[in-house]
Amino acid sequence: MPLIAITDVKKRFGDNEVLKGITLDIEPGEVIAIIGKSGSGKSTLLRCINGLESIDDGSILVGGVHLSPEESALKALRLKVGMIFQQFNLFPHLSAGGNVMLSPMVVKKAAKAPTAELAKKMLERVGLGHKFDAFPDQLSGGQQQRVAIARALAMEPMALLCDEITSALDPELVAEVLAVVKSLAGEGMTLVMVTHEMRFAREVCDRVVFMHQGRVHEIGPPEEVFANPKTPELQQFLGVAAA
Amino acid sequence: MTEFTLWDIVRNLLLAARWTILLSLVAFVCGGIFGMVVLFLRTGRSQALRHIARGYIELFQGTPLLMQLFLCFFGLALVGLNVSPWVAASVALTLWTAAFLAEIWRGCVEAIAKGQWEASSSLGMGYVQQMRYVVLPQALRIALAPTVGFSVQVVKGTAVTSIIGFVELSKAGTVVTNATFQPFTVYGVVALIYFALCWPLSKASQTIERRLNAAHRHH
């Protein structure tokens, strides 16, 4: 059974239909890259899976449970699926450790001492065990994004959604974040990432989804999609990306 | 006829100023608490409650405090509730303060980046948790200066309650004038006492604003 089952999902912003019927099944442990031009609906799809945007039609099942707009259902969903954002969105008034600890303590009502332990472990996992007490504005962009990953991991999600998580980073900081993502993939975490890092997608992902004008235009294993693009749109997109 | 010294005047006004201070404190504290409730309704998820809160704020911002005071004092009497001027003054000023503080704070809450809401949502937090642990701690730093600044308006607003016979500083000024026939001296002292109450609050607001805007943000 797929971990995330997306069936004929449609999403409209006013007159603009951003998603025109997306169907996609994601198996547990799969690493999926979603590529495509800006405006093709990649980020919207990701935000729909997490319930940050409501869908107009179709269905999304996560772990066999329907995504519905009720608050309680959304909360249950978000315990299963973590999300990492382009702009990190760390809580600036809390230290790195505080950022990681907040949600387990507030949402799962975990006690402070074991949560601090957990936070320490999660920060070590992203290579930032020594930055427990640092505040977000004392960290580099790459470090902030790694704290954001640790923060999501602390909720022990079944899948992580990554929305262009390296796009706001200086080029020299991209590698450290991708290394963390790669290690997560190696540990069997289910990952759905919207990305512009084609080389990374080719290296790490099981399947690549090319989105074009609100539809899944082409889908397949990276060697196939990158080496042998079937549609002119993908050929053009890859040509542009390579150039 | 009795002669009144300046000290007699000042002493009596200072005694009355205690009520101005007490009424200000009650209005500010109770208004702050109620204003927080209005803020949660105003920024919350329920559309109906948001509308109610907005209506409340607009009503109290769009009518003179004096009318609100009259309505509290005479309106409650009409429905058989005989309230003392003190109670009517406290209730009216509390409701008025709550409306203004809720609106000030709403601006501060909305100044917090949308990404903070999205990140905390995606971590499974509900609205109240997001407000309590993520948004308000950040909004507080922006809210502090205008909130303290507004307390000046509350202190000055208490003067209106003299109309319904509550003996605070302004009413005492009238009473003392009627006894001494020295309106200029008496109201001059009244004004000075108001200034002595309000000026430190304005200064505090400015200091807070400067300090929070300084480069160092937490720790």
Coordinates of C-alpha atoms in Angstrom, one line a residue:
Chain A
M1 CA 0.0 0.0 0.0
P2 CA 1.4 3.4 -0.9
L3 CA 2.3 5.7 2.0
I4 CA 0.9 8.7 0.2
A5 CA -1.8 8.2 -2.4
I6 CA -2.7 11.2 -4.5
T7 CA -5.7 10.7 -6.8
D8 CA -6.9 13.2 -9.4
V9 CA -6.2 16.2 -7.2
K10 CA -7.3 19.6 -8.5
K11 CA -6.5 23.0 -7.0
R12 CA -7.7 26.4 -8.1
F13 CA -6.6 29.8 -7.0
G14 CA -9.5 32.0 -8.3
D15 CA -9.6 31.4 -12.0
N16 CA -6.2 29.9 -12.2
E17 CA -6.3 26.1 -12.0
V18 CA -2.9 25.3 -10.6
L19 CA -3.3 21.5 -10.3
K20 CA -5.3 19.9 -13.1
G21 CA -5.7 16.4 -11.8
I22 CA -2.6 14.9 -10.2
T23 CA -2.4 11.2 -9.6
L24 CA 0.7 9.9 -7.8
D25 CA 1.4 7.1 -5.4
I26 CA 4.4 7.2 -3.2
E27 CA 5.6 4.0 -1.5
P28 CA 7.2 3.9 1.9
G29 CA 10.9 4.6 1.7
E30 CA 10.7 6.1 -1.7
V31 CA 12.6 9.3 -2.6
I32 CA 10.8 11.4 -5.1
A33 CA 12.0 14.5 -6.8
I34 CA 9.5 16.9 -8.3
I35 CA 10.9 19.1 -11.0
G36 CA 9.5 21.6 -13.4
K37 CA 9.3 25.3 -14.3
S38 CA 8.1 27.8 -11.7
G39 CA 4.3 28.0 -11.8
S40 CA 4.0 24.4 -12.8
G41 CA 2.3 23.6 -9.5
K42 CA 5.1 21.7 -7.7
S43 CA 5.1 23.6 -4.5
T44 CA 1.3 23.7 -4.4
L45 CA 1.2 20.0 -4.7
L46 CA 3.6 19.6 -1.8
R47 CA 1.6 22.1 0.3
C48 CA -1.6 20.2 -0.5
I49 CA -0.1 17.0 0.8
N50 CA 0.6 18.7 4.1
G51 CA -2.8 20.4 4.3
L52 CA -1.4 23.9 4.1
E53 CA -3.6 24.3 1.0
S54 CA -7.0 22.7 0.8
I55 CA -7.8 20.8 -2.4
D56 CA -10.8 21.4 -4.6
D57 CA -11.2 18.0 -6.0
G58 CA -9.7 14.5 -5.8
S59 CA -8.3 12.8 -2.7
I60 CA -5.1 12.5 -0.8
L61 CA -4.5 9.6 1.5
V62 CA -1.5 9.6 3.9
G63 CA -0.9 6.3 5.6
G64 CA -4.3 5.2 4.6
V65 CA -6.1 8.1 6.2
H66 CA -8.0 10.7 4.2
L67 CA -6.9 14.2 4.2
S68 CA -9.8 16.3 5.3
P69 CA -10.0 20.0 6.2
E70 CA -11.0 19.5 9.8
E71 CA -8.6 20.8 12.3
S72 CA -8.2 17.5 14.2
A73 CA -7.6 15.5 11.0
L74 CA -5.1 18.0 9.8
K75 CA -3.2 17.8 13.1
A76 CA -3.1 14.0 12.9
L77 CA -1.8 14.2 9.3
R78 CA 0.9 16.6 10.3
L79 CA 2.2 14.3 12.9
K80 CA 2.9 11.8 10.1
V81 CA 4.3 14.2 7.5
G82 CA 7.0 16.8 8.2
M83 CA 7.7 19.8 6.0
I84 CA 10.9 21.8 5.3
F85 CA 10.5 25.2 3.8
Q86 CA 12.6 27.2 1.4
Q87 CA 12.9 30.1 4.0
F88 CA 13.7 27.7 6.9
N89 CA 11.1 29.4 9.1
L90 CA 12.9 28.7 12.3
F91 CA 11.4 30.4 15.4
P92 CA 13.7 33.3 15.9
H93 CA 12.9 33.7 19.6
L94 CA 14.1 30.2 20.4
S95 CA 17.5 28.6 20.4
A96 CA 18.3 25.8 18.0
G97 CA 17.5 23.3 20.7
G98 CA 14.3 25.2 21.7
N99 CA 13.2 25.1 18.1
V100 CA 13.5 21.3 18.0
M101 CA 12.0 20.8 21.5
L102 CA 9.0 23.0 21.1
S103 CA 6.7 20.8 19.1
P104 CA 7.3 17.5 20.9
M105 CA 6.6 19.3 24.2
V106 CA 3.6 21.3 23.1
V107 CA 2.0 18.8 20.7
K108 CA 3.0 15.5 22.1
K109 CA 3.2 16.8 25.7
A110 CA 6.6 15.1 26.2
A111 CA 8.5 15.9 29.3
K112 CA 11.3 18.4 29.1
A113 CA 14.4 16.3 30.0
P114 CA 13.8 13.4 27.5
T115 CA 12.8 16.0 24.9
A116 CA 16.1 17.8 25.4
E117 CA 17.9 14.5 24.9
L118 CA 15.9 13.9 21.7
A119 CA 16.7 17.4 20.5
K120 CA 20.3 16.9 21.1
K121 CA 20.3 13.6 19.2
M122 CA 18.4 15.2 16.3
L123 CA 20.8 18.1 16.1
E124 CA 23.7 15.7 16.1
R125 CA 22.1 13.8 13.3
V126 CA 22.3 16.9 11.2
G127 CA 25.8 17.7 12.4
L128 CA 24.8 20.5 14.7
G129 CA 25.0 19.0 18.2
H130 CA 27.3 21.8 19.3
K131 CA 24.8 24.5 18.3
F132 CA 22.1 23.6 20.7
D133 CA 22.1 27.0 22.4
A134 CA 22.7 29.1 19.3
F135 CA 19.9 31.3 18.1
P136 CA 18.8 31.2 14.5
D137 CA 20.3 34.6 13.7
Q138 CA 23.7 33.3 14.8
L139 CA 23.6 30.5 12.3
S140 CA 24.4 30.4 8.6
G141 CA 21.6 29.6 6.2
G142 CA 22.8 26.1 5.8
Q143 CA 22.9 25.6 9.5
Q144 CA 19.4 27.0 9.9
Q145 CA 18.0 24.7 7.3
R146 CA 19.7 21.7 9.1
V147 CA 18.1 22.8 12.3
A148 CA 14.7 23.0 10.5
I149 CA 15.3 19.4 9.4
A150 CA 16.2 18.3 12.9
R151 CA 13.0 20.1 14.1
A152 CA 10.9 18.1 11.6
L153 CA 12.6 14.8 12.5
A154 CA 12.0 15.3 16.2
M155 CA 8.3 14.7 15.5
E156 CA 9.2 11.3 14.0
P157 CA 7.3 11.7 10.7
M158 CA 6.7 8.9 8.3
A159 CA 7.6 11.2 5.4
L160 CA 9.3 14.5 4.8
L161 CA 8.2 17.1 2.3
C162 CA 11.0 19.4 1.2
D163 CA 10.0 22.6 -0.7
E164 CA 13.0 23.9 -2.6
I165 CA 15.0 23.7 0.6
T166 CA 18.3 24.8 -0.9
S167 CA 17.0 27.6 -3.1
A168 CA 17.5 30.3 -0.5
L169 CA 21.0 29.2 0.3
D170 CA 24.3 30.5 -0.9
P171 CA 25.9 28.0 -3.3
E172 CA 28.6 27.0 -0.9
L173 CA 26.0 26.0 1.7
V174 CA 23.9 23.8 -0.5
A175 CA 26.1 20.7 -0.2
E176 CA 25.8 20.5 3.6
V177 CA 22.0 20.4 3.5
L178 CA 21.9 18.0 0.6
A179 CA 24.3 15.7 2.5
V180 CA 21.8 15.6 5.4
V181 CA 19.0 14.8 3.0
K182 CA 21.0 12.1 1.4
S183 CA 21.7 10.5 4.7
L184 CA 18.0 10.5 5.5
A185 CA 17.3 8.8 2.2
G186 CA 19.9 6.2 3.0
E187 CA 18.1 5.5 6.3
G188 CA 15.0 4.8 4.5
M189 CA 13.0 8.0 5.1
T190 CA 10.3 8.7 2.6
L191 CA 11.1 12.0 0.9
V192 CA 9.2 14.1 -1.5
M193 CA 11.3 17.0 -2.6
V194 CA 10.6 19.9 -5.0
T195 CA 14.1 20.7 -6.2
H196 CA 16.2 22.5 -8.8
E197 CA 19.2 20.4 -7.9
M198 CA 19.2 18.1 -11.0
R199 CA 22.4 16.3 -10.2
F200 CA 21.2 15.6 -6.7
A201 CA 17.8 14.3 -8.0
R202 CA 19.6 12.0 -10.4
E203 CA 21.9 10.7 -7.7
V204 CA 19.6 10.2 -4.8
C205 CA 16.0 9.8 -6.1
D206 CA 14.1 6.7 -6.9
R207 CA 11.7 8.5 -9.2
V208 CA 11.5 11.9 -10.8
V209 CA 8.2 13.6 -11.5
F210 CA 8.2 16.3 -14.1
M211 CA 5.3 18.7 -13.7
H212 CA 4.1 20.9 -16.5
Q213 CA 1.1 23.3 -16.4
G214 CA -0.5 21.6 -13.4
R215 CA -0.1 18.0 -14.6
V216 CA 2.3 15.2 -14.1
H217 CA 3.9 15.4 -17.6
E218 CA 6.5 12.7 -17.2
I219 CA 7.5 10.3 -14.5
G220 CA 10.1 7.6 -14.1
P221 CA 13.4 6.6 -12.6
P222 CA 16.0 9.4 -12.9
E223 CA 18.2 7.6 -15.4
E224 CA 15.3 7.3 -17.8
V225 CA 13.8 10.8 -17.2
F226 CA 17.1 12.6 -17.5
A227 CA 18.8 10.5 -20.2
N228 CA 15.9 9.9 -22.3
P229 CA 13.2 12.6 -22.0
K230 CA 10.2 11.7 -24.1
T231 CA 8.2 14.9 -24.3
P232 CA 9.5 18.1 -25.9
E233 CA 8.6 20.1 -22.8
L234 CA 10.9 18.0 -20.6
Q235 CA 13.6 18.1 -23.2
Q236 CA 13.3 21.8 -23.3
F237 CA 13.3 22.0 -19.5
L238 CA 16.4 19.9 -19.1
G239 CA 18.1 21.7 -22.0
V240 CA 17.4 25.0 -20.2
A241 CA 18.6 23.5 -16.9
A242 CA 21.8 22.2 -18.4
A243 CA 22.6 25.4 -20.3
Chain B
M1 CA -14.6 82.6 54.8
T2 CA -11.9 80.0 55.0
E3 CA -8.6 80.7 53.3
F4 CA -7.2 77.9 51.3
T5 CA -3.4 77.6 50.9
L6 CA -1.8 76.1 47.8
W7 CA -0.9 73.1 49.9
D8 CA -4.6 72.5 50.8
I9 CA -5.4 72.5 47.1
V10 CA -2.5 70.2 46.1
R11 CA -3.2 67.8 49.0
N12 CA -6.8 67.4 48.1
L13 CA -6.1 66.9 44.4
L14 CA -3.4 64.3 45.2
L15 CA -5.8 62.4 47.4
A16 CA -8.2 62.3 44.4
A17 CA -5.4 61.3 42.0
R18 CA -5.3 58.0 43.8
W19 CA -8.6 57.2 42.3
T20 CA -7.4 58.2 38.8
I21 CA -4.4 55.9 39.3
L22 CA -6.6 53.0 40.6
L23 CA -9.2 53.4 37.8
S24 CA -6.4 53.5 35.2
L25 CA -4.9 50.4 36.6
V26 CA -8.2 48.5 36.7
A27 CA -9.1 49.6 33.2
F28 CA -5.6 48.7 31.8
V29 CA -5.3 45.3 33.5
C30 CA -8.9 44.2 32.9
G31 CA -8.9 45.8 29.5
G32 CA -5.6 44.0 28.7
I33 CA -7.1 40.6 29.8
F34 CA -10.3 41.1 27.9
G35 CA -8.4 42.6 24.9
M36 CA -6.4 39.4 24.7
V37 CA -9.6 37.4 24.5
V38 CA -10.8 39.8 21.7
L39 CA -7.5 39.4 20.0
F40 CA -7.8 35.6 19.9
L41 CA -11.3 35.9 18.5
R42 CA -10.2 38.5 16.0
T43 CA -7.3 36.5 14.6
G44 CA -8.8 33.0 15.2
R45 CA -10.0 30.4 12.7
S46 CA -13.8 30.9 13.2
Q47 CA -15.1 33.4 10.7
A48 CA -18.2 34.2 12.8
L49 CA -16.1 35.0 15.9
R50 CA -13.8 37.1 13.8
H51 CA -16.7 39.2 12.6
I52 CA -18.1 39.6 16.1
A53 CA -14.7 40.7 17.4
R54 CA -14.3 43.1 14.5
G55 CA -17.7 44.6 15.2
Y56 CA -16.9 45.0 18.8
I57 CA -13.7 46.8 18.0
E58 CA -15.3 49.1 15.4
L59 CA -18.2 49.9 17.7
F60 CA -15.9 51.0 20.6
Q61 CA -13.4 52.8 18.4
G62 CA -16.2 54.5 16.5
T63 CA -18.1 56.0 19.4
P64 CA -17.0 58.6 22.0
L65 CA -15.8 57.2 25.3
L66 CA -18.3 59.6 26.9
M67 CA -21.2 57.9 25.2
Q68 CA -20.0 54.5 26.3
L69 CA -19.8 55.7 29.8
F70 CA -23.3 57.1 29.7
L71 CA -24.6 53.9 28.2
C72 CA -22.9 51.9 31.0
F73 CA -24.1 54.2 33.7
F74 CA -27.7 55.0 32.6
G75 CA -28.2 51.9 30.4
L76 CA -27.6 49.5 33.2
A77 CA -29.9 51.5 35.5
L78 CA -32.6 51.2 32.8
V79 CA -32.5 47.4 33.0
G80 CA -32.7 47.6 36.8
L81 CA -29.0 47.2 37.6
N82 CA -28.1 50.1 39.8
V83 CA -24.4 50.5 39.4
S84 CA -22.2 52.9 41.3
P85 CA -20.2 55.5 39.3
W86 CA -17.1 53.5 40.2
V87 CA -18.4 50.3 38.7
A88 CA -19.8 52.0 35.6
A89 CA -16.5 53.9 35.1
S90 CA -14.5 50.7 35.5
V91 CA -16.7 48.7 33.1
A92 CA -16.8 51.4 30.4
L93 CA -13.1 52.1 30.5
T94 CA -12.3 48.3 30.5
L95 CA -14.4 47.7 27.4
W96 CA -12.9 50.8 25.7
T97 CA -9.3 49.8 26.5
A98 CA -9.9 46.2 25.4
A99 CA -11.1 47.3 22.0
F100 CA -8.1 49.5 21.4
L101 CA -5.5 47.1 22.7
A102 CA -7.0 44.2 20.7
E103 CA -6.6 46.3 17.6
I104 CA -3.1 47.4 18.4
W105 CA -2.1 43.7 19.1
R106 CA -3.8 42.5 16.0
G107 CA -1.5 44.6 14.0
C108 CA 1.5 43.1 15.9
V109 CA 0.3 39.6 15.3
E110 CA -0.2 40.2 11.6
A111 CA 3.3 41.6 11.4
I112 CA 4.7 38.1 12.2
A113 CA 5.8 36.3 9.0
K114 CA 3.4 33.8 7.4
G115 CA 6.1 31.2 7.4
Q116 CA 6.0 31.1 11.2
W117 CA 2.4 30.1 11.0
E118 CA 3.1 27.5 8.3
A119 CA 6.1 26.0 10.1
S120 CA 4.2 25.7 13.4
S121 CA 1.1 24.3 11.5
S122 CA 3.3 21.7 9.8
L123 CA 4.6 20.6 13.2
G124 CA 1.1 19.8 14.3
M125 CA 0.4 22.8 16.5
G126 CA -3.2 24.2 16.8
Y127 CA -4.1 27.8 16.7
V128 CA -3.9 28.5 20.4
Q129 CA -0.6 26.7 20.7
Q130 CA 0.8 28.7 17.7
M131 CA -0.3 31.9 19.3
R132 CA 1.0 31.0 22.8
Y133 CA 4.4 29.5 21.8
V134 CA 5.3 31.0 18.4
V135 CA 3.5 34.2 17.5
L136 CA 2.8 36.1 20.7
P137 CA 6.4 35.8 22.0
Q138 CA 7.5 37.5 18.8
A139 CA 4.6 39.9 18.6
L140 CA 5.2 41.0 22.2
R141 CA 8.4 42.8 21.4
I142 CA 6.6 44.9 18.8
A143 CA 3.6 45.3 20.9
L144 CA 5.3 46.6 24.1
A145 CA 6.0 50.2 23.0
P146 CA 2.5 51.0 21.5
T147 CA 0.8 49.2 24.5
V148 CA 2.7 51.3 27.1
G149 CA 2.0 54.3 24.9
F150 CA -1.7 53.6 24.9
S151 CA -1.7 53.5 28.7
V152 CA -1.3 57.3 28.5
Q153 CA -4.7 57.4 26.7
V154 CA -6.2 55.3 29.4
V155 CA -5.0 57.7 32.2
K156 CA -6.4 60.7 30.3
G157 CA -9.5 58.8 29.5
T158 CA -10.3 58.5 33.2
A159 CA -11.0 62.2 33.2
V160 CA -14.3 61.6 31.4
T161 CA -15.7 59.6 34.3
S162 CA -16.0 62.9 36.3
I163 CA -19.2 63.5 34.3
I164 CA -21.1 60.6 36.0
G165 CA -19.9 61.9 39.4
F166 CA -17.0 59.6 40.0
V167 CA -14.6 61.7 42.1
E168 CA -11.2 61.3 40.5
L169 CA -8.7 64.0 39.7
S170 CA -10.8 66.1 37.3
K171 CA -13.9 65.9 39.4
A172 CA -11.9 66.8 42.4
G173 CA -10.6 69.8 40.5
T174 CA -14.1 71.0 40.0
V175 CA -15.0 70.5 43.6
V176 CA -12.0 72.3 44.9
T177 CA -12.6 75.1 42.4
N178 CA -16.1 75.6 43.7
A179 CA -14.7 75.9 47.2
T180 CA -11.7 78.1 46.5
F181 CA -12.8 80.1 43.5
Q182 CA -9.2 79.7 42.1
P183 CA -9.9 77.8 38.9
F184 CA -6.6 78.7 37.2
T185 CA -4.5 77.5 40.1
V186 CA -6.6 74.4 40.7
Y187 CA -6.8 73.2 37.1
G188 CA -3.1 74.1 36.6
V189 CA -2.3 71.7 39.4
V190 CA -4.7 69.1 38.0
A191 CA -2.9 69.3 34.6
L192 CA 0.5 69.0 36.3
I193 CA -0.6 65.9 38.1
Y194 CA -1.9 64.3 34.9
F195 CA 1.4 65.3 33.2
A196 CA 3.4 63.7 36.1
L197 CA 1.4 60.5 35.5
C198 CA 1.6 60.4 31.8
W199 CA 5.0 61.7 30.9
P200 CA 6.9 58.8 32.5
L201 CA 4.7 56.4 30.6
S202 CA 5.4 58.1 27.3
K203 CA 9.1 58.1 28.1
A204 CA 9.0 54.5 29.0
S205 CA 7.3 53.7 25.7
Q206 CA 10.0 55.5 23.8
T207 CA 12.8 53.8 25.7
I208 CA 11.3 50.4 25.1
E209 CA 11.0 51.1 21.4
R210 CA 14.5 52.2 21.1
R211 CA 15.9 49.3 23.1
L212 CA 13.9 46.6 21.2
N213 CA 14.9 48.1 17.9
A214 CA 18.6 48.0 18.8
A215 CA 20.7 45.4 17.0
H216 CA 20.7 42.9 19.8
R217 CA 17.4 41.1 19.7
H218 CA 17.3 38.4 22.3
H219 CA 19.5 36.7 24.8

